[in-house]
Tab-separated table of N, CA and C in Angstrom:
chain	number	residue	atom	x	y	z
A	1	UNK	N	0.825	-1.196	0.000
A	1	UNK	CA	0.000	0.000	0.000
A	1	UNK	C	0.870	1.261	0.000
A	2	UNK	N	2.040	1.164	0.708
A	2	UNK	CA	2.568	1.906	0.691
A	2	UNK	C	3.436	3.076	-0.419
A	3	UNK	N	3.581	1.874	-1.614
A	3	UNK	CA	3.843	2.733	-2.551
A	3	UNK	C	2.994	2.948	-3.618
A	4	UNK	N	1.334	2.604	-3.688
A	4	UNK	CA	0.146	3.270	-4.053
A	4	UNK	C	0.467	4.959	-3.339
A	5	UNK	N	0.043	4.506	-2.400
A	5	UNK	CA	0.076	6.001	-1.135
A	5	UNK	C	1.626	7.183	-1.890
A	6	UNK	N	2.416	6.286	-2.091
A	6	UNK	CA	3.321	7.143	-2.871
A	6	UNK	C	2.913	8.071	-4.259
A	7	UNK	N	2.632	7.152	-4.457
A	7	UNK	CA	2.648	7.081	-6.066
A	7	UNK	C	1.395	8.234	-6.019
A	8	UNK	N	0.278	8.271	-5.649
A	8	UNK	CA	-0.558	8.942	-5.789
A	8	UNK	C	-0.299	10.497	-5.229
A	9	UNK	N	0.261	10.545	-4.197
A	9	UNK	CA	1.268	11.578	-3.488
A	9	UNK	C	1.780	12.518	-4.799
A	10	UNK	N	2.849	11.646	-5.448
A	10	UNK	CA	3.507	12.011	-6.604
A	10	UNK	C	2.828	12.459	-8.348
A	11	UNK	N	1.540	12.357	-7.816
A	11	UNK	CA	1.273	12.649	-8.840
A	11	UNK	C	0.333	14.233	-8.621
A	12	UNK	N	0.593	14.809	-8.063
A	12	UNK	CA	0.232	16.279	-7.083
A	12	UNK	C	2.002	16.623	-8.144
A	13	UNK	N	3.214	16.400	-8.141
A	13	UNK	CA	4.378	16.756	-8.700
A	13	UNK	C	5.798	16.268	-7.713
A	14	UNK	N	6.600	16.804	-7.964
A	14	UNK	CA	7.667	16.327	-7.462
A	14	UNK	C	7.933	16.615	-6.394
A	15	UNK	N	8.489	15.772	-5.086
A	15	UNK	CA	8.493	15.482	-3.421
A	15	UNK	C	9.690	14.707	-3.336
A	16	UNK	N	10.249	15.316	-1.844
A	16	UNK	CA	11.312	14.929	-1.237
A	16	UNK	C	10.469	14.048	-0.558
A	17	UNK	N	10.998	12.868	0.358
A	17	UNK	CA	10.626	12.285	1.021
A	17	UNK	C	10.233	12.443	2.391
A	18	UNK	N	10.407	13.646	2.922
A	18	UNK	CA	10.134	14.433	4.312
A	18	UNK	C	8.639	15.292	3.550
A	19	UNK	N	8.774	15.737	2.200
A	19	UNK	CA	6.927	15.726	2.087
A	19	UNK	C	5.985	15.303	1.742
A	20	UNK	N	6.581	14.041	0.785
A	20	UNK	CA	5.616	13.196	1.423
A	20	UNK	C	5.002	12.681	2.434
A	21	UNK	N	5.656	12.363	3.161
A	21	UNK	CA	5.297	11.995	4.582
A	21	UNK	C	4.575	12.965	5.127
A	22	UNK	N	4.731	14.389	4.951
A	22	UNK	CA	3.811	15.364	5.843
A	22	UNK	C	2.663	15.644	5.098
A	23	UNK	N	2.664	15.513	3.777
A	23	UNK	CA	1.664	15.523	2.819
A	23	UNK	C	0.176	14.567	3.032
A	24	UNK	N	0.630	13.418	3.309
A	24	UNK	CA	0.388	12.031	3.622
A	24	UNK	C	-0.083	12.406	5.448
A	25	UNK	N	0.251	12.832	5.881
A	25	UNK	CA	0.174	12.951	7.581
A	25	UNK	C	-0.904	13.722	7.744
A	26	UNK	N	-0.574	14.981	6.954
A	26	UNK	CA	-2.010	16.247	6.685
A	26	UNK	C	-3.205	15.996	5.790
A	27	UNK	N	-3.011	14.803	5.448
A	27	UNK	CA	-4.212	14.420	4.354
A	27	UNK	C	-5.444	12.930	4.894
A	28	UNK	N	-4.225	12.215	4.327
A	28	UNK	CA	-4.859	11.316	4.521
A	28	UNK	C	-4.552	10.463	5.930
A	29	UNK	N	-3.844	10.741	7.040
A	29	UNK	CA	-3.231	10.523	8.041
A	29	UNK	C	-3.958	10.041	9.217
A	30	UNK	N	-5.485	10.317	9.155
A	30	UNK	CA	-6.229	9.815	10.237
A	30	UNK	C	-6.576	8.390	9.516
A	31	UNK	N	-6.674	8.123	8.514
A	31	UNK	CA	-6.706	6.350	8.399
A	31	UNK	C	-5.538	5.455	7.717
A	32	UNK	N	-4.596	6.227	7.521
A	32	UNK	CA	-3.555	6.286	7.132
A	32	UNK	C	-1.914	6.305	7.271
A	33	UNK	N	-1.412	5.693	8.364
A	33	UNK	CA	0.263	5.889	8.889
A	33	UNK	C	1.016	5.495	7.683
A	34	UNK	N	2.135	6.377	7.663
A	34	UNK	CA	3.310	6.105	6.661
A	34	UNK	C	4.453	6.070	7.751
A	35	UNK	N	4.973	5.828	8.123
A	35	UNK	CA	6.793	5.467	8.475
A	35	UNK	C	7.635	5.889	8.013
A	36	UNK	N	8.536	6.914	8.228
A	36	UNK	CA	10.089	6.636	7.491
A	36	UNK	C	10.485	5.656	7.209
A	37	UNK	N	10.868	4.481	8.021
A	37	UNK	CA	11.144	2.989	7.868
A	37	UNK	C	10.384	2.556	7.182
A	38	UNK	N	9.365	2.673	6.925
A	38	UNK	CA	8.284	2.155	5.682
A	38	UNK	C	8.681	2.932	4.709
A	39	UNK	N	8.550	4.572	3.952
A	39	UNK	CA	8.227	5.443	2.680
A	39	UNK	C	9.700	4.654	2.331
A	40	UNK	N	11.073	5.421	3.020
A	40	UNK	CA	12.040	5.103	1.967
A	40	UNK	C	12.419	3.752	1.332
A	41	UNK	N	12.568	2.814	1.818
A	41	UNK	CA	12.368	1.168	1.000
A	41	UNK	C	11.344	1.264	0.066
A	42	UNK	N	10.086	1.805	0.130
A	42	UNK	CA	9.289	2.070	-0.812
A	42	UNK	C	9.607	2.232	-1.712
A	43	UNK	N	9.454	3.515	-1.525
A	43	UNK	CA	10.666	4.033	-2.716
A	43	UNK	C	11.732	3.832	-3.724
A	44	UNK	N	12.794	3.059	-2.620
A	44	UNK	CA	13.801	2.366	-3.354
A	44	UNK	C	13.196	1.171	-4.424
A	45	UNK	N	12.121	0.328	-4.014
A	45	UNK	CA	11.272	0.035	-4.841
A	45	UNK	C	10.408	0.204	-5.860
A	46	UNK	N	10.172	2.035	-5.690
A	46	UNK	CA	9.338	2.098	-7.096
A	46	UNK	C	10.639	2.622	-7.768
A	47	UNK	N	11.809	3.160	-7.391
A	47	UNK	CA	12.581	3.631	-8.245
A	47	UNK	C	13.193	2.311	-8.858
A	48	UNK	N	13.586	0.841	-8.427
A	48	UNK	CA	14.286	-0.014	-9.280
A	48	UNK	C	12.762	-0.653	-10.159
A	49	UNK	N	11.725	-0.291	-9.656
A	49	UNK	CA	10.502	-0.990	-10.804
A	49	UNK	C	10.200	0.456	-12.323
A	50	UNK	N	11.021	1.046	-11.652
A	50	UNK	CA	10.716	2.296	-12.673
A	50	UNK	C	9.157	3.056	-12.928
A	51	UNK	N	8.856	2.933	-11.874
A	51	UNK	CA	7.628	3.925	-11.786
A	51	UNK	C	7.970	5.090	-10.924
A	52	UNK	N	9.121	5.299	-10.376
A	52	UNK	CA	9.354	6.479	-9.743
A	52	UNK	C	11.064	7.106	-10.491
A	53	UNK	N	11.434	8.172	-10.733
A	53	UNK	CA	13.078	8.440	-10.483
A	53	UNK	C	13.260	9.362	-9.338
A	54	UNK	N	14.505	9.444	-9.154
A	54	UNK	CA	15.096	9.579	-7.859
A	54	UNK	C	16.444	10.563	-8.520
A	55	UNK	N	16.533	11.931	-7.848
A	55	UNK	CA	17.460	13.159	-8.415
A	55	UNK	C	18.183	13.788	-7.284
A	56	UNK	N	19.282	13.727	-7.367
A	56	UNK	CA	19.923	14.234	-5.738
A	56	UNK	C	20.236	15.354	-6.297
A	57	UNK	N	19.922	16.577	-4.926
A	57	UNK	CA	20.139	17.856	-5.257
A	57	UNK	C	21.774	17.740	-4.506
A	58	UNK	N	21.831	19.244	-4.667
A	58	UNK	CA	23.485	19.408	-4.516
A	58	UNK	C	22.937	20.577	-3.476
A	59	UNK	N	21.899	20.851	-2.765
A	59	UNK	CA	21.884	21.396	-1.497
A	59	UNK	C	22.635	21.206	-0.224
A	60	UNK	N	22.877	22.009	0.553
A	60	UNK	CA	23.345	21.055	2.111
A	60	UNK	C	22.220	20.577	2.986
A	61	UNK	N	21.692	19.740	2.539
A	61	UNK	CA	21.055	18.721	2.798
A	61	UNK	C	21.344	17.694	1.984
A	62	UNK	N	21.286	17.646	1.088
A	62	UNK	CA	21.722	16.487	0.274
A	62	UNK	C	20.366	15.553	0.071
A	63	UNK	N	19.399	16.240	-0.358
A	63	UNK	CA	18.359	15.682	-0.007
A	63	UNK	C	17.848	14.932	-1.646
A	64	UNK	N	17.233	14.147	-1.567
A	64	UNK	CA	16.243	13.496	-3.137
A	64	UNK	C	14.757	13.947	-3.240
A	65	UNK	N	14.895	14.523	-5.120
A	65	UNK	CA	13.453	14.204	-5.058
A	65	UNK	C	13.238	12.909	-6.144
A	66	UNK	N	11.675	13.137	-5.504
A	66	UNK	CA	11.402	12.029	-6.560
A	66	UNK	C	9.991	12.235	-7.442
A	67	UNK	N	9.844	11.698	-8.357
A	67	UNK	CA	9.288	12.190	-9.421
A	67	UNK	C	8.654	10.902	-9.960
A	68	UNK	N	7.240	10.787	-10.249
A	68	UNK	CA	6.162	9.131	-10.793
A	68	UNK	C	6.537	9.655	-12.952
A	69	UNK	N	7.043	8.334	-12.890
A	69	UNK	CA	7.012	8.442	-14.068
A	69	UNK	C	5.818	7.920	-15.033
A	70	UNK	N	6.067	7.963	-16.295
A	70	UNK	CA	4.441	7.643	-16.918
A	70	UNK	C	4.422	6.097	-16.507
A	71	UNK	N	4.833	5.463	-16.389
A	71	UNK	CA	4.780	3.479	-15.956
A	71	UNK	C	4.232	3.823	-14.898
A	72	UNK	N	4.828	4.473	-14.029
A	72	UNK	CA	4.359	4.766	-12.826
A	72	UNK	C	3.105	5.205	-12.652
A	73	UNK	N	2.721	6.265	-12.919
A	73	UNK	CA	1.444	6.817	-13.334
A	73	UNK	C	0.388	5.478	-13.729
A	74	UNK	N	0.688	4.992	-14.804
A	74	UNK	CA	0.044	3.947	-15.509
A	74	UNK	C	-0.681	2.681	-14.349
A	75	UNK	N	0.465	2.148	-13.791
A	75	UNK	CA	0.344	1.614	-12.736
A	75	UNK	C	-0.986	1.741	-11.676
A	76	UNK	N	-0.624	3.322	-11.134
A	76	UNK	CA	-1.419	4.168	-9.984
A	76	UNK	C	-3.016	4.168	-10.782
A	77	UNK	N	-2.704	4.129	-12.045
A	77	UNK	CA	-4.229	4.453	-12.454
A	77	UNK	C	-5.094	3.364	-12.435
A	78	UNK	N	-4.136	2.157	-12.508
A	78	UNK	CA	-4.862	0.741	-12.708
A	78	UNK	C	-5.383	0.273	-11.466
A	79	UNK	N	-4.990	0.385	-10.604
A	79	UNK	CA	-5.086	0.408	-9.159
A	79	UNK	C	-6.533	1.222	-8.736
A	80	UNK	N	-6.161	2.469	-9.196
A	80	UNK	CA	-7.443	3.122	-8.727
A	80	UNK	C	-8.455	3.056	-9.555
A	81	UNK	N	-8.888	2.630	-10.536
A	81	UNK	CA	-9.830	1.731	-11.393
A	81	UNK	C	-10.735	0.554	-10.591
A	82	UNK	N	-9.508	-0.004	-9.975
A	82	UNK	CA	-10.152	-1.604	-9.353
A	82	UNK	C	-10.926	-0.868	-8.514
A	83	UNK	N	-12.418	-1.953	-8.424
A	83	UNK	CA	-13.559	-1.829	-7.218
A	83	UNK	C	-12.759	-1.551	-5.646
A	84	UNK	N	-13.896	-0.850	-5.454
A	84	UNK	CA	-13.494	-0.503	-3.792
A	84	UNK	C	-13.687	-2.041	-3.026
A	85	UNK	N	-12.854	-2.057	-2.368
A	85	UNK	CA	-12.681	-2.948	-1.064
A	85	UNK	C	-12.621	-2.519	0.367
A	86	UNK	N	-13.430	-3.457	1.342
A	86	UNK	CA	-13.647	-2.800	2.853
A	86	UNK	C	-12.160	-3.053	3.357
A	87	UNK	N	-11.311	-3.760	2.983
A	87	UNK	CA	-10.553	-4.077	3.726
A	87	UNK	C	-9.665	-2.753	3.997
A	88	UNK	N	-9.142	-2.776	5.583
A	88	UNK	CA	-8.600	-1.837	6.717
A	88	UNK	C	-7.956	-0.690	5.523
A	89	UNK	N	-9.824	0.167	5.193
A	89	UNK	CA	-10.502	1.058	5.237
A	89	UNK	C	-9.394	1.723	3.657
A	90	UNK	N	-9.077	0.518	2.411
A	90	UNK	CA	-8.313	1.443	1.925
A	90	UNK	C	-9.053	1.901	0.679
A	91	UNK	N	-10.659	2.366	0.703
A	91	UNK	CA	-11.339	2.634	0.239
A	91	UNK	C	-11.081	3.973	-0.011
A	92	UNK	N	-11.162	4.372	1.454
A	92	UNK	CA	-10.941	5.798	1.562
A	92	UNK	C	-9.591	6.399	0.901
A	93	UNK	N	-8.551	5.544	1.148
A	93	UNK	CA	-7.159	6.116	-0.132
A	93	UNK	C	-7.411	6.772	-1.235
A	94	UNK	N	-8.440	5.341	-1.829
A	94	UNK	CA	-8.548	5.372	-3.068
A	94	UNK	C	-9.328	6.499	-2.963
A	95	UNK	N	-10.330	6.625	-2.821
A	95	UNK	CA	-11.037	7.518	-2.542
A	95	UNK	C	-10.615	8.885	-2.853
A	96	UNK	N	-9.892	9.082	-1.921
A	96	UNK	CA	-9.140	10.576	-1.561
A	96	UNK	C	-8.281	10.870	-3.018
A	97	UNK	N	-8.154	9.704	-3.755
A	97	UNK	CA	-7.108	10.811	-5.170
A	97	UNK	C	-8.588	10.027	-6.608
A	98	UNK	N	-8.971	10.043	-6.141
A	98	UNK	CA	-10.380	9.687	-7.290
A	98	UNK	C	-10.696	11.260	-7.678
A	99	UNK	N	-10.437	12.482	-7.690
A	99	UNK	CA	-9.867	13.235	-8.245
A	99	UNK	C	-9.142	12.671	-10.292
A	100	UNK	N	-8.196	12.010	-9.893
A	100	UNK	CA	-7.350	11.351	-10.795
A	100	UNK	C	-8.586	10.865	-12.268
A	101	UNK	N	-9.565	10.297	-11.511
A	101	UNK	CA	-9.821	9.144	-12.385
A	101	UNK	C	-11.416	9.674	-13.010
A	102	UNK	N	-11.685	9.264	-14.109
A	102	UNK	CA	-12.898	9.719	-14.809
A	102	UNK	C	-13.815	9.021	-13.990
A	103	UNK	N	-14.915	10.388	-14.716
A	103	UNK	CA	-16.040	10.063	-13.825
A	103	UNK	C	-17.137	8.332	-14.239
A	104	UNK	N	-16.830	8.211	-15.245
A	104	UNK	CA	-17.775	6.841	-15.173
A	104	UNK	C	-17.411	5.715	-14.278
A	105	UNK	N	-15.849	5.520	-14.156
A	105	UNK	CA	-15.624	4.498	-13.062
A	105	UNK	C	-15.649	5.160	-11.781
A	106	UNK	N	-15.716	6.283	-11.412
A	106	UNK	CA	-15.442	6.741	-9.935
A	106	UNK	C	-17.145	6.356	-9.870
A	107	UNK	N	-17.950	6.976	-10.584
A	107	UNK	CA	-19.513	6.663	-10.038
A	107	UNK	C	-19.530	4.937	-10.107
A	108	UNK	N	-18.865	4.561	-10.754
A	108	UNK	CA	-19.122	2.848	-10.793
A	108	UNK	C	-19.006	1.935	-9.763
A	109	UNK	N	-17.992	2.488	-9.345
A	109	UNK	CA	-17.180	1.683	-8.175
A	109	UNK	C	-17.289	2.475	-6.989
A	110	UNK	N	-18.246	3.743	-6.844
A	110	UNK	CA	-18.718	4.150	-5.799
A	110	UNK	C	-20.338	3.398	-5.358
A	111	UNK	N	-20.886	3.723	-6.651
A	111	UNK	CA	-22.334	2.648	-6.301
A	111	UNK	C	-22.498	1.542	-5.934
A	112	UNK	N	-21.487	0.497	-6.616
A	112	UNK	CA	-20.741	-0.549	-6.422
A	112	UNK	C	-20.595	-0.525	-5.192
A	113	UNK	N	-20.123	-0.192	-4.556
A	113	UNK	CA	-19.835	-0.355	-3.216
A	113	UNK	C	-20.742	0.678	-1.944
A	114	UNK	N	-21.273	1.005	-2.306
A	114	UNK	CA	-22.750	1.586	-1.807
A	114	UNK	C	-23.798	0.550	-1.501
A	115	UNK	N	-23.872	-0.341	-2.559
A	115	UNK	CA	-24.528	-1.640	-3.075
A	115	UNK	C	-24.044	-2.484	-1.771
A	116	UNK	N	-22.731	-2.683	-1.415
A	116	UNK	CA	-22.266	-3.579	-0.649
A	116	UNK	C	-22.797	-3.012	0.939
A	117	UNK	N	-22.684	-1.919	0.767
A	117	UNK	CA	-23.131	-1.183	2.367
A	117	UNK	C	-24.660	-1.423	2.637
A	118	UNK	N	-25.172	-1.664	1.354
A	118	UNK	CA	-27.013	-1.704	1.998
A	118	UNK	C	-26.570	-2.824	2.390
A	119	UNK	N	-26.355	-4.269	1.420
A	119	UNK	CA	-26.835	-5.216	1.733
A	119	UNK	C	-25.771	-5.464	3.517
A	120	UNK	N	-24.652	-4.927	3.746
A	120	UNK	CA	-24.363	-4.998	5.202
A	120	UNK	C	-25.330	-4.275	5.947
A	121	UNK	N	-25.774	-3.665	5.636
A	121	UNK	CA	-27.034	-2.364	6.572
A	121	UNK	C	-28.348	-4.125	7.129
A	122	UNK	N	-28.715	-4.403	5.825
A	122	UNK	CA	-29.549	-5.072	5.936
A	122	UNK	C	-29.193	-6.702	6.886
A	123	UNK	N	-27.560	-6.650	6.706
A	123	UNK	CA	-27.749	-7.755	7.499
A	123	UNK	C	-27.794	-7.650	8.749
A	124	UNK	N	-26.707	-6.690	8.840
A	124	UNK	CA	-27.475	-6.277	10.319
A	124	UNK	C	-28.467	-6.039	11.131
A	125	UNK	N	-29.709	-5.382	10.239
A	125	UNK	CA	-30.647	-5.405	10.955
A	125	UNK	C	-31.178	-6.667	11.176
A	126	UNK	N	-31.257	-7.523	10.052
A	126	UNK	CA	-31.673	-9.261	10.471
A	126	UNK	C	-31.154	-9.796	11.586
A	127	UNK	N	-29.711	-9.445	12.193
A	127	UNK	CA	-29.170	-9.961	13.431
A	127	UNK	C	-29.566	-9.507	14.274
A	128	UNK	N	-30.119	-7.561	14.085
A	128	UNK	CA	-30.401	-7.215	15.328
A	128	UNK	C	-31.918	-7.973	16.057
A	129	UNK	N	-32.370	-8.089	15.066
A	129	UNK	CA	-33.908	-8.625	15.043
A	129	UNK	C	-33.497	-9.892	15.800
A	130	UNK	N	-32.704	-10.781	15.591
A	130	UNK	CA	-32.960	-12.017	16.072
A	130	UNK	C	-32.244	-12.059	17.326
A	131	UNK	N	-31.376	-11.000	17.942
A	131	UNK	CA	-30.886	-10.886	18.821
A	131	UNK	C	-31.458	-10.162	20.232
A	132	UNK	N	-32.295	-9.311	19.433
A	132	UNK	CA	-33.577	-8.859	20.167
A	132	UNK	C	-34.153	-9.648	20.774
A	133	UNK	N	-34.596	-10.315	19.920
A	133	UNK	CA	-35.851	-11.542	20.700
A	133	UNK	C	-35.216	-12.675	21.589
A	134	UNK	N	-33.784	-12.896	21.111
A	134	UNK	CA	-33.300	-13.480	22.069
A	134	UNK	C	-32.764	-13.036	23.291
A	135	UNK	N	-32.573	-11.932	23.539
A	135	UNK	CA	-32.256	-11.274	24.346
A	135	UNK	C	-33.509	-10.738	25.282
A	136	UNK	N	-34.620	-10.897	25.379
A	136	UNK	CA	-35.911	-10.934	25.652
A	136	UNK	C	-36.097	-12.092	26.392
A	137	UNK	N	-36.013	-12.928	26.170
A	137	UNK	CA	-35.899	-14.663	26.946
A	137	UNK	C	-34.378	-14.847	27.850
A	138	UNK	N	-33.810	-13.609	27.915
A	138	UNK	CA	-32.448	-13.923	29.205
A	138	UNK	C	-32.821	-13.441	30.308
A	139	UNK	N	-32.330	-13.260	31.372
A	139	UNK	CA	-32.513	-13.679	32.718
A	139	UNK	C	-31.800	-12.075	33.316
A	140	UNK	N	-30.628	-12.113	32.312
A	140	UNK	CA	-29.204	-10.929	32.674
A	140	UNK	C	-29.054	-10.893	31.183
A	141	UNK	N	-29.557	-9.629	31.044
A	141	UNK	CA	-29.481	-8.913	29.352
A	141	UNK	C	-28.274	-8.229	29.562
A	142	UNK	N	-27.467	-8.066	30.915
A	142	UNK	CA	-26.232	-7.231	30.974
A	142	UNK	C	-25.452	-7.976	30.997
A	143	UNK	N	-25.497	-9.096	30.891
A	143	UNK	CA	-24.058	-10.434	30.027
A	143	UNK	C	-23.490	-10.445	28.914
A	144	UNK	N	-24.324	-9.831	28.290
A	144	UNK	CA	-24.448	-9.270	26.638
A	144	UNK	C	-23.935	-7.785	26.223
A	145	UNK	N	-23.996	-7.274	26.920
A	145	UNK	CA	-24.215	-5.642	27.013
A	145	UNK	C	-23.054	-5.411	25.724
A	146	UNK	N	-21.795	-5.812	26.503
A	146	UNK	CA	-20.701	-5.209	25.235
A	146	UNK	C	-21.044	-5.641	23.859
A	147	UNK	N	-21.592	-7.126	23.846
A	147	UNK	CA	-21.132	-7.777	22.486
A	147	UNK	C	-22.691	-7.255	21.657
A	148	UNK	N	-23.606	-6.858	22.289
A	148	UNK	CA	-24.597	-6.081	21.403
A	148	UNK	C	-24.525	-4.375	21.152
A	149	UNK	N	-23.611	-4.002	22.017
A	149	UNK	CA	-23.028	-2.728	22.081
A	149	UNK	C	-22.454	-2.367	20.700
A	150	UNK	N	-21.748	-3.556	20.477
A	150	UNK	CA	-20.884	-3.683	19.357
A	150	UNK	C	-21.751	-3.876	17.789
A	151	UNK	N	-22.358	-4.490	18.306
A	151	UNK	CA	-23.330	-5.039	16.988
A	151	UNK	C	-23.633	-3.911	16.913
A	152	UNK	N	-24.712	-3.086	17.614
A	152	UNK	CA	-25.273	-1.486	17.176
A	152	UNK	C	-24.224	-0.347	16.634
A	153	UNK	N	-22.683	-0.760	17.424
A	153	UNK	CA	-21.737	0.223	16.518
A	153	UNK	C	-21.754	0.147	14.802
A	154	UNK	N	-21.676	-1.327	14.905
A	154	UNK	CA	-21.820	-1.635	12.791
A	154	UNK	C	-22.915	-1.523	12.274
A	155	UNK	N	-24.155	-1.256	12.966
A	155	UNK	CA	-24.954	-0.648	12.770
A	155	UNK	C	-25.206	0.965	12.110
A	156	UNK	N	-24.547	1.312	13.364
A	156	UNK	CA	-24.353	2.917	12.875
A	156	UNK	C	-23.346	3.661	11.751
A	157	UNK	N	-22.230	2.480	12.328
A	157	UNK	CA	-21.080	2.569	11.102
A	157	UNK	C	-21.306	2.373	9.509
A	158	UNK	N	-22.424	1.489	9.453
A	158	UNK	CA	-22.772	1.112	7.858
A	158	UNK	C	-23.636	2.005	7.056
A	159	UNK	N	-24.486	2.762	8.569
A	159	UNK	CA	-25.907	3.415	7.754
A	159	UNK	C	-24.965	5.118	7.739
A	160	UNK	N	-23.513	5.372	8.649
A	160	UNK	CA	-22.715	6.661	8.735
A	160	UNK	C	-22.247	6.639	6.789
A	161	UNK	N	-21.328	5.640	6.774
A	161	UNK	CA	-21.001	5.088	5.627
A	161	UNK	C	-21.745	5.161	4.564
A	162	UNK	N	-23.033	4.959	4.681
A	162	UNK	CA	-23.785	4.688	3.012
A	162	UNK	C	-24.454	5.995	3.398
A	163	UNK	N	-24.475	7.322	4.146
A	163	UNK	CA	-24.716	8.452	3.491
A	163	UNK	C	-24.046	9.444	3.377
A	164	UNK	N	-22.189	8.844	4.059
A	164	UNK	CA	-21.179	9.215	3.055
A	164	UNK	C	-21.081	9.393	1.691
A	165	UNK	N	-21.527	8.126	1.210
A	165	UNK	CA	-21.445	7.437	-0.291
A	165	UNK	C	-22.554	8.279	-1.239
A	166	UNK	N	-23.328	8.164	-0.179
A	166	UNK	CA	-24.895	9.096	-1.104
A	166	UNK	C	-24.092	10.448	-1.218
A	167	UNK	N	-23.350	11.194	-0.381
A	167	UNK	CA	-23.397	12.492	-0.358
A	167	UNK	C	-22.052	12.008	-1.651
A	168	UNK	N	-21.256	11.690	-1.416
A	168	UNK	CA	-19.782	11.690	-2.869
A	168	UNK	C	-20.445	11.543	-4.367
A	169	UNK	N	-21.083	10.393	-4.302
A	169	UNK	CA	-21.867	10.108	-5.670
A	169	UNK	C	-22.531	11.322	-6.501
A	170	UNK	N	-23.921	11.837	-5.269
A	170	UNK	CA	-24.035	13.274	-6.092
A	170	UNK	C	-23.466	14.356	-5.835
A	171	UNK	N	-21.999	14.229	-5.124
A	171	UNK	CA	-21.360	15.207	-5.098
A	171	UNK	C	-21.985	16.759	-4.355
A	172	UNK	N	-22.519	15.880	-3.268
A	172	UNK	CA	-23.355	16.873	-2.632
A	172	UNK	C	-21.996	18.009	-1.369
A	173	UNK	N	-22.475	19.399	-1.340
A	173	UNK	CA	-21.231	19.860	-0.220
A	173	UNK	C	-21.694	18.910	1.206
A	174	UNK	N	-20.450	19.075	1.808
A	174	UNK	CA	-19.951	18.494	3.359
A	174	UNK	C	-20.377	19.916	4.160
């Protein structure tokens, strides 16, 4: 992920590796950690796959920038094409530089996955329903307390989520 997160960084223009990282920190940073120990190996990676180059200035710092080349680019775009996925939340990445990408797949793969949030909306409520009633026939409904606590969080989290999605789709203001 990490050198998606680059790569997309880099395509805003050319960055030392101290702004990316703050770029990345001020942006996308609340669902998002980058590392020093993580960006630069990155790096060194997109620069030997050739989707990034790498230019040492002659400052006293001695610092690099680096620069997404068109492979590179090419790459980043294919990536952000593919359907959204829930997994640890890198929807929202993508998300955040969908900027980048035309509008027929950004609405595609936003509905698309809007689609996936009802039918979680809906399963949840089927659990809550049956958890209800079972919870009606206990003795100590406060045995339960956390683990239905929890259930009502993904509750709220799915129906927060799908009018996120409503508001991006028609591009409604925040």
């Amino acid at each position: 992920m990490i050198e998606l997160v680059t790569l997309g960084m880099l395509m805003q223009g050319k960055m030392s590796g101290y702004d990316i990282k703050k770029i990345t920190e001020q942006s996308i940073g609340i669902f998002y950690k980058m590392s020093y120990g993580s960006l630069y190996p990155g790096l060194k990676r997109l620069v030997e796959s050739a989707y990034v180059t790498e230019e040492e200035t002659n400052d006293s710092k001695n610092k690099k920038i680096y620069s997404i080349t068109s492979e590179g680019q090419k790459h980043f775009m294919q990536w952000l094409r593919e359907p959204l996925q829930s997994n640890k939340r890198e929807y929202l990445i993508k998300i955040f530089f969908y900027d980048y990408l035309d509008e027929p797949t950004k609405k595609q793969n936003l509905m698309a996955y809007q689609q996936n949030i009802a039918r979680n909306i809906a399963q949840m409520e089927a659990v809550q329903s049956i958890v209800s009633k079972e919870l009606e026939q206990l003795e100590d409904k406060n045995a339960y307390y956390y683990r239905v606590s929890v259930m009502h969080y993904g509750s709220h989290f799915f129906k927060m989520e799908n009018e996120f999605f409503k508001k991006i789709i028609e591009k409604e203001e925040f």
